[in-house]
Amino acid sequence: MRTVFALAGVVIKELYRRKDFYVLFILTIVICVIMAMVNIFNDNQIIRYIKELCLLLIWISSLVIAITTTARQIPAEREQRTLLPLLAKPLTRTQVIFGKFLGCWLACGLVLICFYAFFGVLAASREHTWPLLNYFQAAFLHWVMLGAVIALTLLGSLVFAAPSSNSTICFVIVVAILTIGRYLDAFALSLAEPLRSVFYAIYFAIPHLEWAFGMRNLIVHDWPLITWNFFCLDILYSLAYTAVFLVAACLVFRRKAVN
Amino acid sequence: MKSPRTFFLLLFALLIFCFGLAADLQPQFQALENIRHQSDNFFNLLLGDSSRIFANSSFVEADAYYHSGYYPTIFDNNEAFKTPHMAEDTGAVASHNQGEETSFMGPPRDWIDAVGRHFIPNRHTHLDEGGPTDDLSTSSRVREILPWLKLSAKLDPENIKTYVVTAFWLRTKLNKVPEAEQVLRDGLRHNPDDPQLLFELGRIYFENYQNVDRARNIWEAALRSWARQEPGVSQSERLKMTNENFDSRFIFEQLQTNLAQLEEKAGNPDAAIARWEQATLASPTPEALQKHIDKLKQTLAGQTNAPAAASH
């Protein structure tokens, strides 16, 4: 486990050396502050449109950081020819996969803490309340969901040739799930067989990441906390998909030539 | 060495060239400037006519905020949301809604759908009634729809509904009457003499400023404007009960009803009866109005008989 954590530490260090996070974080702050300065009928208590914009930017930024950081992990090791020396140490391929995954996931967790802290401050500046539990639920489900995305991207980085193609494909899949994943079954009903069965199969097979994405609306419009049972259920659901993608990544990596 | 005369001639030639160029370019710049003034709306300049599509999206987004996010998508049954509820609730916009607004999602289709509904807004609420907390003291949170309405008005300054809805919520829940008046005057600048905008402006003078005379003048101007909208068509033709003239009938009825109430308040029962009778021509429930007219007539008859009986 120590080796896995050591590998994860390297990935976290890489994140704070790179400029991706800083650029996205500052961009989010600048856009939100500019939008907050707009005068709307001399009313300075209007906040929900800023909250919505801020959360949307947080989601976009977190997905960009998660996918791009993960997509380049193993290809970069291969390009720089550091993968073989890494595996020459007492380190299994499974440990490499888990180390990379854990590093990316923890790095995304740190990123989310910064983003949600800013979001909390921004919302409190006008609402004068701290619904911390609501923010915790939203941020935690967001982080767990990112785990599934990172595992998927890690699997993609072993299947696809280049990080760019992997990133693009992962983005398309994730955005499609977030936007139309919830309605695939309704869409399937309007189709004739065999397309109906195909879409139904896709609907039940894909990870429903939009559950966590839907929390955005609850936070923006000050809905009460979601039931803790369903909170835990969503965590287990996301972790299950994360595990499936990680196992698949380990299996692919085991058979992959590293030289 | 060249003489100074050559340089002077060259300078003179340059001056003539500059003057000629300026004389040629000036009209072109003038024309450009005029085009800029004609479309001083940034969004119109940028998006052209497509800005109306975005304006409509922004208006719908305001209604989604009015429902705290509980809103049908293109995949849901939106029969009960054809007319945005935030507009319907102003009383100045005719409703085209049908069906059950509280359950557009229908029963859960499968377990994924059932679980997923716990992570999205899943109850029909209105912001002016407290939103998800059902706390009526927080009805001023309806302010949250205003940014979208403002954006919608910027994108499509000819959409009357946007001004009417914005002004209504500004004056009723946020107590921002001057801002509401300003919104309506902006609307009238882009849509001169529009009866709906004049009706809402009259409501401000009647309900907020308690200025009966000014309100009457504005509503009468609105009625004149309503009559001018279709010059060749008679009033009875325009008030026929058809689906096409639903909005036109609605605004006529609202104007006559409000004028009737104003006359009642001002102590002019004869004028009020005349207005109520006009309102019955456009009302979907003329029986109820007729009852009110009969009651008014009885009161009026009682008032005229009382001095006569007293003199006997």
CSV table of N, CA and C in Angstrom, one decimal, chain A residues 38-43 45-50 52-53 127 141 179-180 182-183 185-187 189 200 203-204 206 208 210-218 220-224 226-227 230-231 233-234 237, chain B residues 61 64-71 73 75-76 104-105 109-125 127 132-133 140-141 143-150 166 170 174 176 179 183:
chain,number,residue,atom,x,y,z
A,38,VAL,N,-22.8,42.6,-12.0
A,38,VAL,CA,-23.8,43.1,-12.8
A,38,VAL,C,-25.0,43.7,-12.0
A,39,ASN,N,-25.4,44.9,-12.3
A,39,ASN,CA,-26.5,45.5,-11.5
A,39,ASN,C,-27.9,45.0,-12.0
A,40,ILE,N,-28.6,44.3,-11.2
A,40,ILE,CA,-29.9,43.8,-11.7
A,40,ILE,C,-31.0,44.5,-10.8
A,41,PHE,N,-31.6,45.5,-11.4
A,41,PHE,CA,-32.7,46.3,-10.7
A,41,PHE,C,-32.3,46.7,-9.3
A,42,ASN,N,-31.1,47.1,-9.1
A,42,ASN,CA,-30.6,47.6,-7.8
A,42,ASN,C,-30.8,46.6,-6.7
A,43,ASP,N,-30.8,45.3,-7.0
A,43,ASP,CA,-31.0,44.3,-6.0
A,43,ASP,C,-29.8,43.5,-5.8
A,45,GLN,N,-29.2,41.1,-3.6
A,45,GLN,CA,-29.4,39.8,-3.0
A,45,GLN,C,-29.6,38.7,-4.0
A,46,ILE,N,-29.6,39.0,-5.2
A,46,ILE,CA,-29.8,38.0,-6.3
A,46,ILE,C,-28.5,37.2,-6.4
A,47,ILE,N,-28.6,35.9,-6.2
A,47,ILE,CA,-27.4,35.1,-6.2
A,47,ILE,C,-27.5,33.8,-7.0
A,48,ARG,N,-28.7,33.3,-7.2
A,48,ARG,CA,-28.8,31.9,-7.8
A,48,ARG,C,-28.2,31.8,-9.2
A,49,TYR,N,-28.3,32.8,-10.0
A,49,TYR,CA,-27.6,32.7,-11.4
A,49,TYR,C,-26.1,32.6,-11.2
A,50,ILE,N,-25.6,33.3,-10.2
A,50,ILE,CA,-24.1,33.3,-10.0
A,50,ILE,C,-23.8,31.9,-9.5
A,52,GLU,N,-25.3,29.1,-10.0
A,52,GLU,CA,-25.5,28.1,-11.1
A,52,GLU,C,-24.2,28.2,-12.0
A,53,LEU,N,-23.9,29.4,-12.4
A,53,LEU,CA,-22.7,29.6,-13.2
A,53,LEU,C,-21.4,29.1,-12.6
A,127,GLU,N,-26.1,35.4,0.5
A,127,GLU,CA,-27.1,34.7,1.2
A,127,GLU,C,-27.0,34.7,2.7
A,141,LEU,N,-20.3,13.7,-3.5
A,141,LEU,CA,-20.9,12.9,-4.6
A,141,LEU,C,-20.1,13.3,-5.9
A,179,THR,N,-25.9,14.8,-19.8
A,179,THR,CA,-27.0,15.5,-20.4
A,179,THR,C,-28.2,14.7,-20.8
A,180,ILE,N,-27.9,13.5,-21.4
A,180,ILE,CA,-29.1,12.7,-21.9
A,180,ILE,C,-29.2,11.3,-21.3
A,182,ARG,N,-30.2,10.4,-18.4
A,182,ARG,CA,-31.4,10.2,-17.7
A,182,ARG,C,-32.6,9.8,-18.6
A,183,TYR,N,-32.5,10.2,-19.8
A,183,TYR,CA,-33.7,10.1,-20.7
A,183,TYR,C,-33.5,9.0,-21.8
A,185,ASP,N,-33.9,5.9,-21.5
A,185,ASP,CA,-35.0,4.9,-21.5
A,185,ASP,C,-36.3,5.4,-22.2
A,186,ALA,N,-36.5,6.7,-21.9
A,186,ALA,CA,-37.7,7.4,-22.5
A,186,ALA,C,-37.5,7.4,-24.1
A,187,PHE,N,-36.3,7.7,-24.4
A,187,PHE,CA,-36.0,7.8,-25.9
A,187,PHE,C,-36.1,6.4,-26.5
A,189,LEU,N,-38.1,4.1,-25.7
A,189,LEU,CA,-39.5,3.7,-25.9
A,189,LEU,C,-40.1,4.2,-27.2
A,200,TYR,N,-31.9,0.5,-24.5
A,200,TYR,CA,-32.2,0.0,-23.1
A,200,TYR,C,-31.0,-0.6,-22.5
A,203,TYR,N,-28.7,2.1,-21.6
A,203,TYR,CA,-29.2,2.9,-20.4
A,203,TYR,C,-28.9,2.2,-19.1
A,204,PHE,N,-29.0,0.8,-19.1
A,204,PHE,CA,-28.8,0.1,-17.9
A,204,PHE,C,-27.3,-0.1,-17.7
A,206,ILE,N,-24.6,2.0,-18.6
A,206,ILE,CA,-23.8,3.2,-18.4
A,206,ILE,C,-23.8,3.6,-16.9
A,208,HIS,N,-24.6,6.1,-14.2
A,208,HIS,CA,-25.5,7.3,-14.2
A,208,HIS,C,-24.9,8.4,-13.4
A,210,GLU,N,-25.1,11.4,-13.9
A,210,GLU,CA,-26.0,12.6,-13.8
A,210,GLU,C,-26.7,12.7,-12.4
A,211,TRP,N,-26.6,11.6,-11.6
A,211,TRP,CA,-27.2,11.7,-10.3
A,211,TRP,C,-26.4,12.8,-9.5
A,212,ALA,N,-25.1,12.7,-9.5
A,212,ALA,CA,-24.3,13.7,-8.8
A,212,ALA,C,-24.4,15.1,-9.5
A,213,PHE,N,-24.5,15.1,-10.8
A,213,PHE,CA,-24.6,16.3,-11.5
A,213,PHE,C,-25.9,17.0,-11.2
A,214,GLY,N,-27.0,16.3,-10.9
A,214,GLY,CA,-28.3,16.8,-10.6
A,214,GLY,C,-28.3,17.6,-9.2
A,215,MET,N,-27.3,17.2,-8.4
A,215,MET,CA,-27.1,17.9,-7.1
A,215,MET,C,-26.9,19.4,-7.3
A,216,ARG,N,-26.4,19.8,-8.4
A,216,ARG,CA,-26.2,21.2,-8.7
A,216,ARG,C,-27.5,22.0,-8.5
A,217,ASN,N,-28.6,21.4,-9.1
A,217,ASN,CA,-29.8,22.1,-9.1
A,217,ASN,C,-30.3,22.3,-7.6
A,218,LEU,N,-30.1,21.2,-6.9
A,218,LEU,CA,-30.6,21.2,-5.5
A,218,LEU,C,-29.8,22.3,-4.7
A,220,VAL,N,-28.3,25.0,-6.0
A,220,VAL,CA,-28.6,26.4,-6.5
A,220,VAL,C,-29.9,26.9,-6.0
A,221,HIS,N,-30.9,26.0,-5.9
A,221,HIS,CA,-32.2,26.4,-5.6
A,221,HIS,C,-32.6,26.1,-4.1
A,222,ASP,N,-31.6,25.9,-3.3
A,222,ASP,CA,-31.7,25.8,-1.8
A,222,ASP,C,-32.7,24.7,-1.4
A,223,TRP,N,-32.6,23.5,-2.1
A,223,TRP,CA,-33.5,22.4,-1.7
A,223,TRP,C,-32.9,21.8,-0.5
A,224,PRO,N,-33.7,21.1,0.3
A,224,PRO,CA,-33.2,20.4,1.5
A,224,PRO,C,-32.2,19.3,1.2
A,226,ILE,N,-30.5,15.7,0.6
A,226,ILE,CA,-31.1,14.5,0.1
A,226,ILE,C,-31.0,13.4,1.2
A,227,THR,N,-31.8,12.4,1.2
A,227,THR,CA,-31.8,11.4,2.2
A,227,THR,C,-30.5,10.7,2.3
A,230,PHE,N,-30.0,7.5,0.2
A,230,PHE,CA,-29.7,7.6,-1.2
A,230,PHE,C,-28.3,8.2,-1.4
A,231,PHE,N,-27.9,9.0,-0.5
A,231,PHE,CA,-26.5,9.5,-0.6
A,231,PHE,C,-25.5,8.4,-0.6
A,233,LEU,N,-26.2,5.2,-1.2
A,233,LEU,CA,-26.5,4.4,-2.4
A,233,LEU,C,-25.7,4.9,-3.6
A,234,ASP,N,-25.7,6.2,-3.8
A,234,ASP,CA,-25.0,6.8,-4.9
A,234,ASP,C,-23.5,6.6,-4.8
A,237,TYR,N,-22.9,3.0,-5.7
A,237,TYR,CA,-23.1,2.8,-7.1
A,237,TYR,C,-21.9,3.3,-7.9
B,61,GLU,N,-36.0,29.8,-18.8
B,61,GLU,CA,-35.1,29.6,-17.7
B,61,GLU,C,-35.5,30.4,-16.5
B,64,ALA,N,-38.1,28.3,-15.0
B,64,ALA,CA,-37.5,27.2,-14.3
B,64,ALA,C,-37.0,27.6,-12.9
B,65,TYR,N,-36.5,28.8,-12.8
B,65,TYR,CA,-36.0,29.4,-11.5
B,65,TYR,C,-37.3,29.6,-10.6
B,66,TYR,N,-38.4,30.0,-11.3
B,66,TYR,CA,-39.6,30.3,-10.5
B,66,TYR,C,-40.1,29.0,-9.8
B,67,HIS,N,-39.7,27.8,-10.5
B,67,HIS,CA,-40.1,26.5,-10.0
B,67,HIS,C,-38.9,25.9,-9.2
B,68,SER,N,-37.9,26.7,-8.9
B,68,SER,CA,-36.7,26.2,-8.2
B,68,SER,C,-36.1,24.9,-8.9
B,69,GLY,N,-36.1,24.9,-10.2
B,69,GLY,CA,-35.5,23.9,-10.9
B,69,GLY,C,-36.4,22.7,-11.3
B,70,TYR,N,-37.6,22.6,-10.8
B,70,TYR,CA,-38.5,21.6,-11.1
B,70,TYR,C,-39.2,22.0,-12.4
B,71,TYR,N,-38.7,21.5,-13.5
B,71,TYR,CA,-39.2,22.0,-14.8
B,71,TYR,C,-39.0,20.9,-15.9
B,73,THR,N,-38.3,19.0,-19.3
B,73,THR,CA,-37.3,19.2,-20.4
B,73,THR,C,-38.0,18.8,-21.7
B,75,PHE,N,-37.9,16.1,-23.1
B,75,PHE,CA,-38.3,14.7,-23.0
B,75,PHE,C,-39.5,14.5,-22.2
B,76,ASP,N,-40.0,15.5,-21.4
B,76,ASP,CA,-41.1,15.4,-20.5
B,76,ASP,C,-42.4,16.0,-21.2
B,104,PHE,N,-45.6,16.2,-14.1
B,104,PHE,CA,-45.2,16.0,-15.5
B,104,PHE,C,-44.3,14.9,-15.7
B,105,MET,N,-43.6,14.5,-14.6
B,105,MET,CA,-42.6,13.4,-14.7
B,105,MET,C,-43.3,12.0,-14.9
B,109,ARG,N,-40.1,5.2,-14.4
B,109,ARG,CA,-40.1,4.2,-15.5
B,109,ARG,C,-39.3,3.0,-15.1
B,110,ASP,N,-38.3,3.1,-14.2
B,110,ASP,CA,-37.6,1.9,-13.8
B,110,ASP,C,-36.8,2.3,-12.5
B,111,TRP,N,-36.0,1.4,-11.9
B,111,TRP,CA,-35.4,1.7,-10.7
B,111,TRP,C,-34.3,2.8,-10.8
B,112,ILE,N,-33.7,2.9,-11.9
B,112,ILE,CA,-32.7,4.0,-12.1
B,112,ILE,C,-33.4,5.3,-12.1
B,113,ASP,N,-34.5,5.4,-12.8
B,113,ASP,CA,-35.3,6.7,-12.8
B,113,ASP,C,-35.8,7.0,-11.4
B,114,ALA,N,-36.2,6.0,-10.7
B,114,ALA,CA,-36.8,6.2,-9.3
B,114,ALA,C,-35.7,6.7,-8.4
B,115,VAL,N,-34.5,6.1,-8.5
B,115,VAL,CA,-33.4,6.6,-7.6
B,115,VAL,C,-33.0,8.0,-8.0
B,116,GLY,N,-32.9,8.2,-9.3
B,116,GLY,CA,-32.4,9.4,-9.9
B,116,GLY,C,-33.2,10.6,-9.5
B,117,ARG,N,-34.5,10.4,-9.2
B,117,ARG,CA,-35.4,11.5,-8.8
B,117,ARG,C,-35.1,12.1,-7.4
B,118,HIS,N,-34.3,11.3,-6.7
B,118,HIS,CA,-33.9,11.9,-5.4
B,118,HIS,C,-32.8,12.9,-5.5
B,119,PHE,N,-32.2,13.0,-6.6
B,119,PHE,CA,-31.0,13.9,-6.8
B,119,PHE,C,-31.4,15.1,-7.7
B,120,ILE,N,-32.6,15.3,-7.9
B,120,ILE,CA,-33.1,16.5,-8.7
B,120,ILE,C,-34.3,17.1,-8.0
B,121,PRO,N,-34.6,18.3,-8.3
B,121,PRO,CA,-35.8,18.9,-7.7
B,121,PRO,C,-37.0,18.1,-8.2
B,122,ASN,N,-37.8,17.6,-7.2
B,122,ASN,CA,-38.9,16.6,-7.5
B,122,ASN,C,-40.3,17.0,-7.0
B,123,ARG,N,-40.5,18.3,-6.8
B,123,ARG,CA,-41.8,18.7,-6.2
B,123,ARG,C,-42.1,20.1,-6.8
B,124,HIS,N,-43.4,20.2,-7.2
B,124,HIS,CA,-43.9,21.5,-7.8
B,124,HIS,C,-44.0,22.6,-6.8
B,125,THR,N,-43.2,23.6,-6.9
B,125,THR,CA,-43.3,24.8,-6.0
B,125,THR,C,-43.2,26.1,-6.8
B,127,LEU,N,-41.7,30.1,-6.4
B,127,LEU,CA,-40.8,30.9,-5.5
B,127,LEU,C,-41.6,31.9,-4.7
B,132,PRO,N,-39.0,25.6,-2.3
B,132,PRO,CA,-38.9,24.3,-1.7
B,132,PRO,C,-39.1,24.3,-0.1
B,133,THR,N,-38.9,25.4,0.5
B,133,THR,CA,-39.1,25.5,2.0
B,133,THR,C,-40.5,25.7,2.4
B,140,SER,N,-40.0,36.9,-1.3
B,140,SER,CA,-39.2,37.9,-2.1
B,140,SER,C,-38.1,37.2,-2.9
B,141,ARG,N,-37.9,35.9,-2.6
B,141,ARG,CA,-36.9,35.1,-3.4
B,141,ARG,C,-37.3,35.0,-4.9
B,143,ARG,N,-37.1,37.2,-6.7
B,143,ARG,CA,-36.1,38.1,-7.3
B,143,ARG,C,-35.2,37.3,-8.1
B,144,GLU,N,-35.0,36.0,-7.8
B,144,GLU,CA,-34.0,35.2,-8.5
B,144,GLU,C,-34.3,35.0,-10.0
B,145,ILE,N,-35.6,35.3,-10.4
B,145,ILE,CA,-35.9,35.1,-11.8
B,145,ILE,C,-35.5,36.4,-12.6
B,146,LEU,N,-35.2,37.4,-11.9
B,146,LEU,CA,-35.0,38.7,-12.6
B,146,LEU,C,-33.8,38.7,-13.6
B,147,PRO,N,-32.6,38.1,-13.2
B,147,PRO,CA,-31.5,38.2,-14.2
B,147,PRO,C,-31.9,37.6,-15.5
B,148,TRP,N,-32.6,36.5,-15.5
B,148,TRP,CA,-33.0,35.9,-16.8
B,148,TRP,C,-34.0,36.7,-17.6
B,149,LEU,N,-34.9,37.4,-16.8
B,149,LEU,CA,-35.9,38.3,-17.5
B,149,LEU,C,-35.1,39.5,-18.1
B,150,LYS,N,-34.2,40.0,-17.4
B,150,LYS,CA,-33.4,41.1,-17.9
B,150,LYS,C,-32.7,40.7,-19.2
B,166,THR,N,-41.6,41.1,-15.7
B,166,THR,CA,-40.6,41.7,-14.8
B,166,THR,C,-41.2,42.8,-14.0
B,170,LEU,N,-41.5,42.9,-9.8
B,170,LEU,CA,-40.7,44.0,-9.2
B,170,LEU,C,-41.7,44.8,-8.2
B,174,LEU,N,-41.2,42.7,-4.6
B,174,LEU,CA,-40.0,43.3,-4.2
B,174,LEU,C,-40.2,44.7,-3.9
B,176,LYS,N,-40.4,47.3,-5.6
B,176,LYS,CA,-39.5,48.2,-6.4
B,176,LYS,C,-40.4,48.8,-7.5
B,179,GLU,N,-38.6,51.0,-10.3
B,179,GLU,CA,-37.9,50.1,-11.2
B,179,GLU,C,-38.9,49.4,-12.2
B,183,VAL,N,-39.0,49.7,-16.2
B,183,VAL,CA,-39.0,48.6,-17.1
B,183,VAL,C,-40.2,48.7,-18.2
